[in-house]
Amino acid sequence: MTTTTTAGPPAPAPRGTPRRPRRARRVRTTEQPVLGRSPVIWRVLGYTLVIGLASLYVMPFVIQLATSFKTNPDAAANPLSLWPATPTTAAYQRLFGLSESHETVPFLRWLGNSAFVTVLVTAGRVLFDSMAGYALARLKFPGRRLLFLFLLAVMAVPGIVLLIPKFLVLSTFGMFDTYAGMVIPLLVDAAGIFIMKQFFESVPREVEEAARIDGAGVFRIYWSVVLPMARPALITLTILSFQGSWNEFTHFLVSTQSAEYETLTTGLARLVSGGLGSGGQFPLKLAAAALSTIPVAILFFCFQRYFIRGANAGSVKE
């Protein structure tokens, strides 16, 4: 009689016995070398396309800067040249009142008026838009939804339609051709209220309820609890308000008349139209335009990261 035995699993190696290293399998591939998830050739083409498009956008600013250092004959003969034939700072000297050979340009007065109005308008919009946005997001009062619909309707109305009503209102209240007429109508912005309302609605109510239990009132909750959480939205609103009021033209056109209240936009418009001398004066015009873009560019590049932050940034920390 014969018996068959089934071989079981191999006995485990005793502890301390070194294991044989496994040989790595050689895999033959014919794929092209990649960088990330895309072939190198496609990434190179993509970067080339992006650099080309960026050059198209940057080129006008480079031409503007180069032309501002040219003479009038050189700018008229070679308008697209990227290097002045005879570099000169005559245009900048004339803007800052350092040249006596030409008619002076009140650029410093334009700059002062623009800075004064922009600071007041930006501060007013940040304060009043945030207060109005918090009221629409948290406070319960009759007609709140109807008021929000009116806000959306105002955002849908083109600004050019309101020029004549603005002029009539300013003339009726005696605010035409004054700083008050330049600043007060711009202190509140419908888009800013909408931005702040959407942010405040994302803040958890538990934070406000905890402050209310501690005895804080509505304004104290808004000022000390909710507003510090809205830092990304406030910075975004500040940049948008600064840029909008600095580049405002139509409102200043209908709210002022005398040269005393001219801003950079209205002053540059008069300069371009030939109101401050004859001839092309391309270096002078482009030098003034280049200087007027510096404050907005600095502000944007310093705080551009806040544009991409989410609405919930800083509200609750786990």
PDB file of C-alpha atoms in Angstrom:
ATOM      1  CA  MET A   1       0.000   0.000   0.000  1.00  0.00           C
ATOM      2  CA  THR A   2       1.451   3.315  -1.070  1.00  0.00           C
ATOM      3  CA  THR A   3       0.684   6.715   0.387  1.00  0.00           C
ATOM      4  CA  THR A   4       1.068  10.016  -1.366  1.00  0.00           C
ATOM      5  CA  THR A   5       1.980  13.163   0.432  1.00  0.00           C
ATOM      6  CA  THR A   6       1.210  16.658  -0.754  1.00  0.00           C
ATOM      7  CA  ALA A   7       4.052  19.086  -0.559  1.00  0.00           C
ATOM      8  CA  GLY A   8       3.102  22.051   1.635  1.00  0.00           C
ATOM      9  CA  PRO A   9       4.366  25.607   1.439  1.00  0.00           C
ATOM     10  CA  PRO A  10       8.079  26.060   1.890  1.00  0.00           C
ATOM     11  CA  ALA A  11       9.185  26.549   5.439  1.00  0.00           C
ATOM     12  CA  PRO A  12       9.964  30.155   6.285  1.00  0.00           C
ATOM     13  CA  ALA A  13      13.598  31.055   6.468  1.00  0.00           C
ATOM     14  CA  PRO A  14      14.975  31.386   9.935  1.00  0.00           C
ATOM     15  CA  ARG A  15      15.261  34.849  11.343  1.00  0.00           C
ATOM     16  CA  GLY A  16      18.443  36.664  10.524  1.00  0.00           C
ATOM     17  CA  THR A  17      18.855  34.953   7.155  1.00  0.00           C
ATOM     18  CA  PRO A  18      19.428  37.579   4.432  1.00  0.00           C
ATOM     19  CA  ARG A  19      16.932  37.548   1.601  1.00  0.00           C
ATOM     20  CA  ARG A  20      17.967  37.457  -1.994  1.00  0.00           C
ATOM     21  CA  PRO A  21      17.365  40.771  -3.692  1.00  0.00           C
ATOM     22  CA  ARG A  22      14.888  40.600  -6.483  1.00  0.00           C
ATOM     23  CA  ARG A  23      16.108  41.416  -9.903  1.00  0.00           C
ATOM     24  CA  ALA A  24      14.511  44.453 -11.414  1.00  0.00           C
ATOM     25  CA  ARG A  25      12.635  43.724 -14.561  1.00  0.00           C
ATOM     26  CA  ARG A  26      13.872  45.486 -17.630  1.00  0.00           C
ATOM     27  CA  VAL A  27      11.083  47.186 -19.487  1.00  0.00           C
ATOM     28  CA  ARG A  28      11.794  48.317 -22.983  1.00  0.00           C
ATOM     29  CA  THR A  29       9.830  51.371 -23.962  1.00  0.00           C
ATOM     30  CA  THR A  30       9.839  53.362 -27.141  1.00  0.00           C
ATOM     31  CA  GLU A  31       8.097  56.419 -25.648  1.00  0.00           C
ATOM     32  CA  GLN A  32       9.575  59.875 -26.000  1.00  0.00           C
ATOM     33  CA  PRO A  33      11.122  61.518 -22.918  1.00  0.00           C
ATOM     34  CA  VAL A  34       8.506  63.417 -20.985  1.00  0.00           C
ATOM     35  CA  LEU A  35       8.616  66.318 -18.587  1.00  0.00           C
ATOM     36  CA  GLY A  36       5.654  66.082 -16.263  1.00  0.00           C
ATOM     37  CA  ARG A  37       2.694  64.587 -18.115  1.00  0.00           C
ATOM     38  CA  SER A  38       3.233  66.079 -21.580  1.00  0.00           C
ATOM     39  CA  PRO A  39       5.951  65.373 -24.144  1.00  0.00           C
ATOM     40  CA  VAL A  40       8.794  67.836 -24.137  1.00  0.00           C
ATOM     41  CA  ILE A  41       8.013  69.015 -27.662  1.00  0.00           C
ATOM     42  CA  TRP A  42       4.471  70.044 -26.711  1.00  0.00           C
ATOM     43  CA  ARG A  43       5.630  71.867 -23.599  1.00  0.00           C
ATOM     44  CA  VAL A  44       8.226  73.751 -25.621  1.00  0.00           C
ATOM     45  CA  LEU A  45       5.585  74.750 -28.160  1.00  0.00           C
ATOM     46  CA  GLY A  46       3.250  75.808 -25.349  1.00  0.00           C
ATOM     47  CA  TYR A  47       5.870  77.993 -23.697  1.00  0.00           C
ATOM     48  CA  THR A  48       6.780  79.493 -27.062  1.00  0.00           C
ATOM     49  CA  LEU A  49       3.151  80.388 -27.693  1.00  0.00           C
ATOM     50  CA  VAL A  50       2.754  81.919 -24.229  1.00  0.00           C
ATOM     51  CA  ILE A  51       5.956  83.959 -24.589  1.00  0.00           C
ATOM     52  CA  GLY A  52       4.829  85.160 -28.018  1.00  0.00           C
ATOM     53  CA  LEU A  53       1.430  86.301 -26.721  1.00  0.00           C
ATOM     54  CA  ALA A  54       3.043  87.955 -23.696  1.00  0.00           C
ATOM     55  CA  SER A  55       5.401  89.831 -26.017  1.00  0.00           C
ATOM     56  CA  LEU A  56       2.434  91.179 -27.966  1.00  0.00           C
ATOM     57  CA  TYR A  57       0.954  92.590 -24.754  1.00  0.00           C
ATOM     58  CA  VAL A  58       4.231  93.942 -23.386  1.00  0.00           C
ATOM     59  CA  MET A  59       5.464  95.486 -26.643  1.00  0.00           C
ATOM     60  CA  PRO A  60       3.183  98.589 -26.495  1.00  0.00           C
ATOM     61  CA  PHE A  61       4.479  99.414 -23.012  1.00  0.00           C
ATOM     62  CA  VAL A  62       8.075  99.002 -24.182  1.00  0.00           C
ATOM     63  CA  ILE A  63       7.422 101.298 -27.156  1.00  0.00           C
ATOM     64  CA  GLN A  64       5.720 103.771 -24.823  1.00  0.00           C
ATOM     65  CA  LEU A  65       8.706 103.863 -22.485  1.00  0.00           C
ATOM     66  CA  ALA A  66      11.214 104.145 -25.340  1.00  0.00           C
ATOM     67  CA  THR A  67       9.271 106.931 -27.066  1.00  0.00           C
ATOM     68  CA  SER A  68       9.103 108.964 -23.851  1.00  0.00           C
ATOM     69  CA  PHE A  69      12.908 109.361 -24.041  1.00  0.00           C
ATOM     70  CA  LYS A  70      12.909 110.479 -27.679  1.00  0.00           C
ATOM     71  CA  THR A  71      12.845 113.906 -29.211  1.00  0.00           C
ATOM     72  CA  ASN A  72       9.794 115.050 -31.162  1.00  0.00           C
ATOM     73  CA  PRO A  73      11.448 114.628 -34.603  1.00  0.00           C
ATOM     74  CA  ASP A  74      12.829 111.212 -33.649  1.00  0.00           C
ATOM     75  CA  ALA A  75       9.428 110.029 -32.381  1.00  0.00           C
ATOM     76  CA  ALA A  76       7.708 111.214 -35.572  1.00  0.00           C
ATOM     77  CA  ALA A  77      10.327 109.626 -37.848  1.00  0.00           C
ATOM     78  CA  ASN A  78      10.721 106.312 -35.971  1.00  0.00           C
ATOM     79  CA  PRO A  79       7.554 105.755 -33.907  1.00  0.00           C
ATOM     80  CA  LEU A  80       8.131 102.006 -33.402  1.00  0.00           C
ATOM     81  CA  SER A  81      11.833 102.162 -32.645  1.00  0.00           C
ATOM     82  CA  LEU A  82      12.767 100.535 -29.344  1.00  0.00           C
ATOM     83  CA  TRP A  83      15.855 102.676 -28.825  1.00  0.00           C
ATOM     84  CA  PRO A  84      15.984 106.489 -29.053  1.00  0.00           C
ATOM     85  CA  ALA A  85      18.444 107.910 -31.534  1.00  0.00           C
ATOM     86  CA  THR A  86      19.353 110.663 -29.064  1.00  0.00           C
ATOM     87  CA  PRO A  87      18.015 109.761 -25.587  1.00  0.00           C
ATOM     88  CA  THR A  88      16.686 112.734 -23.647  1.00  0.00           C
ATOM     89  CA  THR A  89      14.608 113.399 -20.540  1.00  0.00           C
ATOM     90  CA  ALA A  90      13.087 116.607 -21.892  1.00  0.00           C
ATOM     91  CA  ALA A  91       9.548 115.201 -21.698  1.00  0.00           C
ATOM     92  CA  TYR A  92       9.890 114.299 -18.012  1.00  0.00           C
ATOM     93  CA  GLN A  93      11.531 117.641 -17.228  1.00  0.00           C
ATOM     94  CA  ARG A  94       8.600 119.437 -18.791  1.00  0.00           C
ATOM     95  CA  LEU A  95       6.078 117.339 -16.848  1.00  0.00           C
ATOM     96  CA  PHE A  96       7.734 118.135 -13.526  1.00  0.00           C
ATOM     97  CA  GLY A  97       8.208 121.829 -14.316  1.00  0.00           C
ATOM     98  CA  LEU A  98      11.998 121.654 -14.706  1.00  0.00           C
ATOM     99  CA  SER A  99      12.056 122.978 -18.260  1.00  0.00           C
ATOM    100  CA  GLU A 100      11.708 126.675 -19.063  1.00  0.00           C
ATOM    101  CA  SER A 101      11.810 126.454 -22.846  1.00  0.00           C
ATOM    102  CA  HIS A 102       8.249 125.151 -23.271  1.00  0.00           C
ATOM    103  CA  GLU A 103       4.809 125.846 -21.921  1.00  0.00           C
ATOM    104  CA  THR A 104       4.487 124.248 -18.504  1.00  0.00           C
ATOM    105  CA  VAL A 105       2.220 121.239 -18.070  1.00  0.00           C
ATOM    106  CA  PRO A 106       0.326 121.092 -14.730  1.00  0.00           C
ATOM    107  CA  PHE A 107       1.140 117.408 -14.303  1.00  0.00           C
ATOM    108  CA  LEU A 108       1.828 117.688 -10.574  1.00  0.00           C
ATOM    109  CA  ARG A 109      -1.591 119.263 -10.031  1.00  0.00           C
ATOM    110  CA  TRP A 110      -3.224 116.446 -11.996  1.00  0.00           C
ATOM    111  CA  LEU A 111      -1.285 113.938  -9.927  1.00  0.00           C
ATOM    112  CA  GLY A 112      -2.260 115.573  -6.654  1.00  0.00           C
ATOM    113  CA  ASN A 113      -5.949 115.724  -7.556  1.00  0.00           C
ATOM    114  CA  SER A 114      -5.948 112.076  -8.650  1.00  0.00           C
ATOM    115  CA  ALA A 115      -4.179 110.937  -5.473  1.00  0.00           C
ATOM    116  CA  PHE A 116      -6.489 112.969  -3.218  1.00  0.00           C
ATOM    117  CA  VAL A 117      -9.694 111.750  -4.842  1.00  0.00           C
ATOM    118  CA  THR A 118      -8.480 108.150  -5.151  1.00  0.00           C
ATOM    119  CA  VAL A 119      -7.526 107.848  -1.480  1.00  0.00           C
ATOM    120  CA  LEU A 120     -10.879 109.236  -0.308  1.00  0.00           C
ATOM    121  CA  VAL A 121     -12.905 107.123  -2.717  1.00  0.00           C
ATOM    122  CA  THR A 122     -10.988 103.931  -1.914  1.00  0.00           C
ATOM    123  CA  ALA A 123     -11.352 104.401   1.843  1.00  0.00           C
ATOM    124  CA  GLY A 124     -15.054 105.222   1.490  1.00  0.00           C
ATOM    125  CA  ARG A 125     -15.779 102.231  -0.713  1.00  0.00           C
ATOM    126  CA  VAL A 126     -13.979  99.799   1.573  1.00  0.00           C
ATOM    127  CA  LEU A 127     -15.930 101.084   4.599  1.00  0.00           C
ATOM    128  CA  PHE A 128     -19.401 101.585   3.126  1.00  0.00           C
ATOM    129  CA  ASP A 129     -19.344  98.577   0.794  1.00  0.00           C
ATOM    130  CA  SER A 130     -18.327  96.261   3.617  1.00  0.00           C
ATOM    131  CA  MET A 131     -21.009  97.675   5.919  1.00  0.00           C
ATOM    132  CA  ALA A 132     -23.695  97.369   3.263  1.00  0.00           C
ATOM    133  CA  GLY A 133     -22.533  93.875   2.319  1.00  0.00           C
ATOM    134  CA  TYR A 134     -22.684  92.731   5.939  1.00  0.00           C
ATOM    135  CA  ALA A 135     -26.172  94.204   6.365  1.00  0.00           C
ATOM    136  CA  LEU A 136     -27.461  92.372   3.278  1.00  0.00           C
ATOM    137  CA  ALA A 137     -25.786  89.126   4.312  1.00  0.00           C
ATOM    138  CA  ARG A 138     -26.654  88.976   8.016  1.00  0.00           C
ATOM    139  CA  LEU A 139     -29.234  91.544   9.144  1.00  0.00           C
ATOM    140  CA  LYS A 140     -32.916  90.810   8.717  1.00  0.00           C
ATOM    141  CA  PHE A 141     -35.040  93.823   7.811  1.00  0.00           C
ATOM    142  CA  PRO A 142     -38.091  94.417   5.587  1.00  0.00           C
ATOM    143  CA  GLY A 143     -37.264  94.765   1.904  1.00  0.00           C
ATOM    144  CA  ARG A 144     -33.820  93.173   2.105  1.00  0.00           C
ATOM    145  CA  ARG A 145     -34.378  90.914  -0.910  1.00  0.00           C
ATOM    146  CA  LEU A 146     -35.904  93.743  -2.913  1.00  0.00           C
ATOM    147  CA  LEU A 147     -32.934  95.946  -2.083  1.00  0.00           C
ATOM    148  CA  PHE A 148     -30.575  93.216  -3.275  1.00  0.00           C
ATOM    149  CA  LEU A 149     -32.508  92.964  -6.552  1.00  0.00           C
ATOM    150  CA  PHE A 150     -32.144  96.721  -6.986  1.00  0.00           C
ATOM    151  CA  LEU A 151     -28.408  96.290  -6.394  1.00  0.00           C
ATOM    152  CA  LEU A 152     -28.178  93.705  -9.163  1.00  0.00           C
ATOM    153  CA  ALA A 153     -30.217  95.975 -11.440  1.00  0.00           C
ATOM    154  CA  VAL A 154     -27.776  98.852 -10.837  1.00  0.00           C
ATOM    155  CA  MET A 155     -24.884  96.575 -11.809  1.00  0.00           C
ATOM    156  CA  ALA A 156     -26.646  95.804 -15.093  1.00  0.00           C
ATOM    157  CA  VAL A 157     -27.066  99.479 -16.058  1.00  0.00           C
ATOM    158  CA  PRO A 158     -24.235 100.875 -18.252  1.00  0.00           C
ATOM    159  CA  GLY A 159     -22.414 103.760 -16.630  1.00  0.00           C
ATOM    160  CA  ILE A 160     -22.704 105.947 -19.725  1.00  0.00           C
ATOM    161  CA  VAL A 161     -26.485 106.107 -19.219  1.00  0.00           C
ATOM    162  CA  LEU A 162     -26.042 107.875 -15.860  1.00  0.00           C
ATOM    163  CA  LEU A 163     -23.878 110.754 -17.095  1.00  0.00           C
ATOM    164  CA  ILE A 164     -26.674 113.261 -17.690  1.00  0.00           C
ATOM    165  CA  PRO A 165     -28.520 112.382 -14.438  1.00  0.00           C
ATOM    166  CA  LYS A 166     -25.235 112.795 -12.553  1.00  0.00           C
ATOM    167  CA  PHE A 167     -24.688 116.223 -14.054  1.00  0.00           C
ATOM    168  CA  LEU A 168     -28.242 117.330 -13.214  1.00  0.00           C
ATOM    169  CA  VAL A 169     -28.028 116.064  -9.627  1.00  0.00           C
ATOM    170  CA  LEU A 170     -24.643 117.694  -9.016  1.00  0.00           C
ATOM    171  CA  SER A 171     -25.866 120.986 -10.477  1.00  0.00           C
ATOM    172  CA  THR A 172     -29.056 120.912  -8.399  1.00  0.00           C
ATOM    173  CA  PHE A 173     -27.216 120.349  -5.119  1.00  0.00           C
ATOM    174  CA  GLY A 174     -24.493 122.892  -5.898  1.00  0.00           C
ATOM    175  CA  MET A 175     -21.753 120.263  -6.028  1.00  0.00           C
ATOM    176  CA  PHE A 176     -20.691 120.791  -9.644  1.00  0.00           C
ATOM    177  CA  ASP A 177     -17.015 121.640 -10.104  1.00  0.00           C
ATOM    178  CA  THR A 178     -16.095 120.833  -6.492  1.00  0.00           C
ATOM    179  CA  TYR A 179     -14.149 118.103  -4.748  1.00  0.00           C
ATOM    180  CA  ALA A 180     -17.360 116.981  -3.057  1.00  0.00           C
ATOM    181  CA  GLY A 181     -18.975 116.381  -6.441  1.00  0.00           C
ATOM    182  CA  MET A 182     -15.949 114.372  -7.510  1.00  0.00           C
ATOM    183  CA  VAL A 183     -15.796 112.165  -4.399  1.00  0.00           C
ATOM    184  CA  ILE A 184     -19.277 111.652  -2.912  1.00  0.00           C
ATOM    185  CA  PRO A 185     -20.963 109.960  -5.926  1.00  0.00           C
ATOM    186  CA  LEU A 186     -18.131 107.402  -6.047  1.00  0.00           C
ATOM    187  CA  LEU A 187     -18.063 106.463  -2.351  1.00  0.00           C
ATOM    188  CA  VAL A 188     -20.368 103.449  -2.804  1.00  0.00           C
ATOM    189  CA  ASP A 189     -20.068 100.848  -5.543  1.00  0.00           C
ATOM    190  CA  ALA A 190     -22.652  98.168  -6.337  1.00  0.00           C
ATOM    191  CA  ALA A 191     -20.026  95.631  -7.398  1.00  0.00           C
ATOM    192  CA  GLY A 192     -18.120  96.129  -4.146  1.00  0.00           C
ATOM    193  CA  ILE A 193     -21.263  95.566  -2.077  1.00  0.00           C
ATOM    194  CA  PHE A 194     -21.942  92.368  -3.995  1.00  0.00           C
ATOM    195  CA  ILE A 195     -18.389  91.081  -3.417  1.00  0.00           C
ATOM    196  CA  MET A 196     -18.532  91.746   0.320  1.00  0.00           C
ATOM    197  CA  LYS A 197     -22.022  90.237   0.662  1.00  0.00           C
ATOM    198  CA  GLN A 198     -20.911  87.007  -0.987  1.00  0.00           C
ATOM    199  CA  PHE A 199     -17.904  86.778   1.314  1.00  0.00           C
ATOM    200  CA  PHE A 200     -19.824  87.478   4.525  1.00  0.00           C
ATOM    201  CA  GLU A 201     -22.340  84.781   3.653  1.00  0.00           C
ATOM    202  CA  SER A 202     -19.494  82.233   3.629  1.00  0.00           C
ATOM    203  CA  VAL A 203     -18.464  83.075   7.200  1.00  0.00           C
ATOM    204  CA  PRO A 204     -19.881  80.480   9.647  1.00  0.00           C
ATOM    205  CA  ARG A 205     -22.668  81.845  11.821  1.00  0.00           C
ATOM    206  CA  GLU A 206     -21.244  80.022  14.834  1.00  0.00           C
ATOM    207  CA  VAL A 207     -18.463  82.606  15.024  1.00  0.00           C
ATOM    208  CA  GLU A 208     -20.968  85.454  15.298  1.00  0.00           C
ATOM    209  CA  GLU A 209     -23.176  83.544  17.732  1.00  0.00           C
ATOM    210  CA  ALA A 210     -20.215  82.996  20.042  1.00  0.00           C
ATOM    211  CA  ALA A 211     -19.450  86.721  19.992  1.00  0.00           C
ATOM    212  CA  ARG A 212     -23.125  87.523  20.595  1.00  0.00           C
ATOM    213  CA  ILE A 213     -23.175  85.252  23.644  1.00  0.00           C
ATOM    214  CA  ASP A 214     -20.190  87.182  25.004  1.00  0.00           C
ATOM    215  CA  GLY A 215     -22.301  90.343  24.804  1.00  0.00           C
ATOM    216  CA  ALA A 216     -21.055  91.891  21.545  1.00  0.00           C
ATOM    217  CA  GLY A 217     -23.480  94.020  19.561  1.00  0.00           C
ATOM    218  CA  VAL A 218     -24.059  94.088  15.812  1.00  0.00           C
ATOM    219  CA  PHE A 219     -21.437  96.715  15.034  1.00  0.00           C
ATOM    220  CA  ARG A 220     -18.913  95.139  17.413  1.00  0.00           C
ATOM    221  CA  ILE A 221     -19.384  91.748  15.737  1.00  0.00           C
ATOM    222  CA  TYR A 222     -18.961  93.349  12.312  1.00  0.00           C
ATOM    223  CA  TRP A 223     -15.920  95.426  13.252  1.00  0.00           C
ATOM    224  CA  SER A 224     -14.003  93.134  15.606  1.00  0.00           C
ATOM    225  CA  VAL A 225     -15.016  89.623  14.536  1.00  0.00           C
ATOM    226  CA  VAL A 226     -16.178  89.394  10.936  1.00  0.00           C
ATOM    227  CA  LEU A 227     -14.213  92.202   9.299  1.00  0.00           C
ATOM    228  CA  PRO A 228     -10.749  90.834  10.229  1.00  0.00           C
ATOM    229  CA  MET A 229     -11.767  87.539   8.606  1.00  0.00           C
ATOM    230  CA  ALA A 230     -12.552  89.372   5.363  1.00  0.00           C
ATOM    231  CA  ARG A 231      -8.957  90.420   4.722  1.00  0.00           C
ATOM    232  CA  PRO A 232      -8.675  88.787   1.248  1.00  0.00           C
ATOM    233  CA  ALA A 233     -11.976  90.328   0.144  1.00  0.00           C
ATOM    234  CA  LEU A 234     -11.047  93.720   1.590  1.00  0.00           C
ATOM    235  CA  ILE A 235      -7.702  93.761  -0.215  1.00  0.00           C
ATOM    236  CA  THR A 236      -9.393  92.741  -3.460  1.00  0.00           C
ATOM    237  CA  LEU A 237     -11.954  95.509  -3.005  1.00  0.00           C
ATOM    238  CA  THR A 238      -9.176  97.997  -2.221  1.00  0.00           C
ATOM    239  CA  ILE A 239      -7.291  97.178  -5.408  1.00  0.00           C
ATOM    240  CA  LEU A 240     -10.417  97.318  -7.564  1.00  0.00           C
ATOM    241  CA  SER A 241     -11.541 100.596  -5.968  1.00  0.00           C
ATOM    242  CA  PHE A 242      -8.115 102.191  -6.309  1.00  0.00           C
ATOM    243  CA  GLN A 243      -7.804 101.158  -9.930  1.00  0.00           C
ATOM    244  CA  GLY A 244     -11.354 102.211 -10.795  1.00  0.00           C
ATOM    245  CA  SER A 245     -11.140 105.655  -9.167  1.00  0.00           C
ATOM    246  CA  TRP A 246      -7.601 106.303 -10.449  1.00  0.00           C
ATOM    247  CA  ASN A 247      -8.665 105.571 -14.035  1.00  0.00           C
ATOM    248  CA  GLU A 248     -12.108 107.225 -13.750  1.00  0.00           C
ATOM    249  CA  PHE A 249     -12.789 109.589 -16.623  1.00  0.00           C
ATOM    250  CA  THR A 250     -16.485 109.948 -17.454  1.00  0.00           C
ATOM    251  CA  HIS A 251     -17.541 110.989 -13.947  1.00  0.00           C
ATOM    252  CA  PHE A 252     -14.823 113.649 -13.689  1.00  0.00           C
ATOM    253  CA  LEU A 253     -15.762 114.842 -17.150  1.00  0.00           C
ATOM    254  CA  VAL A 254     -19.338 115.686 -16.100  1.00  0.00           C
ATOM    255  CA  SER A 255     -18.580 116.770 -12.525  1.00  0.00           C
ATOM    256  CA  THR A 256     -15.801 119.327 -13.185  1.00  0.00           C
ATOM    257  CA  GLN A 257     -15.160 122.127 -15.601  1.00  0.00           C
ATOM    258  CA  SER A 258     -12.260 124.276 -14.422  1.00  0.00           C
ATOM    259  CA  ALA A 259      -8.622 123.310 -14.812  1.00  0.00           C
ATOM    260  CA  GLU A 260      -8.156 123.489 -11.037  1.00  0.00           C
ATOM    261  CA  TYR A 261      -9.949 120.154 -10.564  1.00  0.00           C
ATOM    262  CA  GLU A 262      -8.421 118.239 -13.451  1.00  0.00           C
ATOM    263  CA  THR A 263      -7.158 114.738 -12.712  1.00  0.00           C
ATOM    264  CA  LEU A 264      -4.675 112.639 -14.641  1.00  0.00           C
ATOM    265  CA  THR A 265      -7.360 111.215 -16.911  1.00  0.00           C
ATOM    266  CA  THR A 266      -9.004 114.508 -17.822  1.00  0.00           C
ATOM    267  CA  GLY A 267      -5.651 116.302 -18.024  1.00  0.00           C
ATOM    268  CA  LEU A 268      -4.205 113.651 -20.340  1.00  0.00           C
ATOM    269  CA  ALA A 269      -7.314 113.876 -22.483  1.00  0.00           C
ATOM    270  CA  ARG A 270      -6.778 117.617 -22.866  1.00  0.00           C
ATOM    271  CA  LEU A 271      -3.098 117.023 -23.579  1.00  0.00           C
ATOM    272  CA  VAL A 272      -3.835 114.430 -26.251  1.00  0.00           C
ATOM    273  CA  SER A 273      -6.442 116.669 -27.865  1.00  0.00           C
ATOM    274  CA  GLY A 274      -3.816 119.388 -28.348  1.00  0.00           C
ATOM    275  CA  GLY A 275      -4.952 121.705 -25.583  1.00  0.00           C
ATOM    276  CA  LEU A 276      -1.435 122.259 -24.250  1.00  0.00           C
ATOM    277  CA  GLY A 277       0.526 123.071 -27.366  1.00  0.00           C
ATOM    278  CA  SER A 278       0.727 122.271 -31.048  1.00  0.00           C
ATOM    279  CA  GLY A 279       2.362 119.375 -32.796  1.00  0.00           C
ATOM    280  CA  GLY A 280       2.424 115.682 -32.045  1.00  0.00           C
ATOM    281  CA  GLN A 281       4.306 115.876 -28.734  1.00  0.00           C
ATOM    282  CA  PHE A 282       4.406 112.083 -28.627  1.00  0.00           C
ATOM    283  CA  PRO A 283       7.242 111.881 -26.048  1.00  0.00           C
ATOM    284  CA  LEU A 284       5.375 114.201 -23.689  1.00  0.00           C
ATOM    285  CA  LYS A 285       2.075 112.341 -24.004  1.00  0.00           C
ATOM    286  CA  LEU A 286       3.597 108.900 -23.584  1.00  0.00           C
ATOM    287  CA  ALA A 287       5.763 110.025 -20.660  1.00  0.00           C
ATOM    288  CA  ALA A 288       2.657 111.291 -18.862  1.00  0.00           C
ATOM    289  CA  ALA A 289       0.813 108.069 -19.643  1.00  0.00           C
ATOM    290  CA  ALA A 290       3.717 105.963 -18.371  1.00  0.00           C
ATOM    291  CA  LEU A 291       3.883 107.868 -15.091  1.00  0.00           C
ATOM    292  CA  SER A 292       0.135 107.563 -14.564  1.00  0.00           C
ATOM    293  CA  THR A 293       0.262 103.752 -14.754  1.00  0.00           C
ATOM    294  CA  ILE A 294       3.001 103.302 -12.134  1.00  0.00           C
ATOM    295  CA  PRO A 295       0.846 103.524  -8.931  1.00  0.00           C
ATOM    296  CA  VAL A 296      -1.736 101.027 -10.170  1.00  0.00           C
ATOM    297  CA  ALA A 297       0.945  98.628 -11.383  1.00  0.00           C
ATOM    298  CA  ILE A 298       2.800  98.733  -8.063  1.00  0.00           C
ATOM    299  CA  LEU A 299      -0.381  98.148  -6.071  1.00  0.00           C
ATOM    300  CA  PHE A 300      -1.471  95.259  -8.266  1.00  0.00           C
ATOM    301  CA  PHE A 301       1.850  93.408  -8.311  1.00  0.00           C
ATOM    302  CA  CYS A 302       2.236  93.753  -4.543  1.00  0.00           C
ATOM    303  CA  PHE A 303      -1.183  92.263  -3.741  1.00  0.00           C
ATOM    304  CA  GLN A 304      -1.999  90.112  -6.753  1.00  0.00           C
ATOM    305  CA  ARG A 305      -1.875  86.877  -4.728  1.00  0.00           C
ATOM    306  CA  TYR A 306      -5.030  87.884  -2.876  1.00  0.00           C
ATOM    307  CA  PHE A 307      -7.038  87.677  -6.093  1.00  0.00           C
ATOM    308  CA  ILE A 308      -6.696  83.915  -6.207  1.00  0.00           C
ATOM    309  CA  ARG A 309      -7.503  83.212  -2.570  1.00  0.00           C
ATOM    310  CA  GLY A 310     -10.816  81.575  -1.810  1.00  0.00           C
ATOM    311  CA  ALA A 311     -13.696  83.306  -0.127  1.00  0.00           C
ATOM    312  CA  ASN A 312     -13.266  81.131   2.975  1.00  0.00           C
ATOM    313  CA  ALA A 313      -9.653  82.147   3.596  1.00  0.00           C
ATOM    314  CA  GLY A 314      -9.114  82.982   7.242  1.00  0.00           C
ATOM    315  CA  SER A 315     -12.709  82.348   8.396  1.00  0.00           C
ATOM    316  CA  VAL A 316     -12.229  79.249  10.546  1.00  0.00           C
ATOM    317  CA  LYS A 317      -9.077  77.424  11.516  1.00  0.00           C
ATOM    318  CA  GLU A 318      -9.475  73.804  12.468  1.00  0.00           C
TER     319      GLU A 318
END
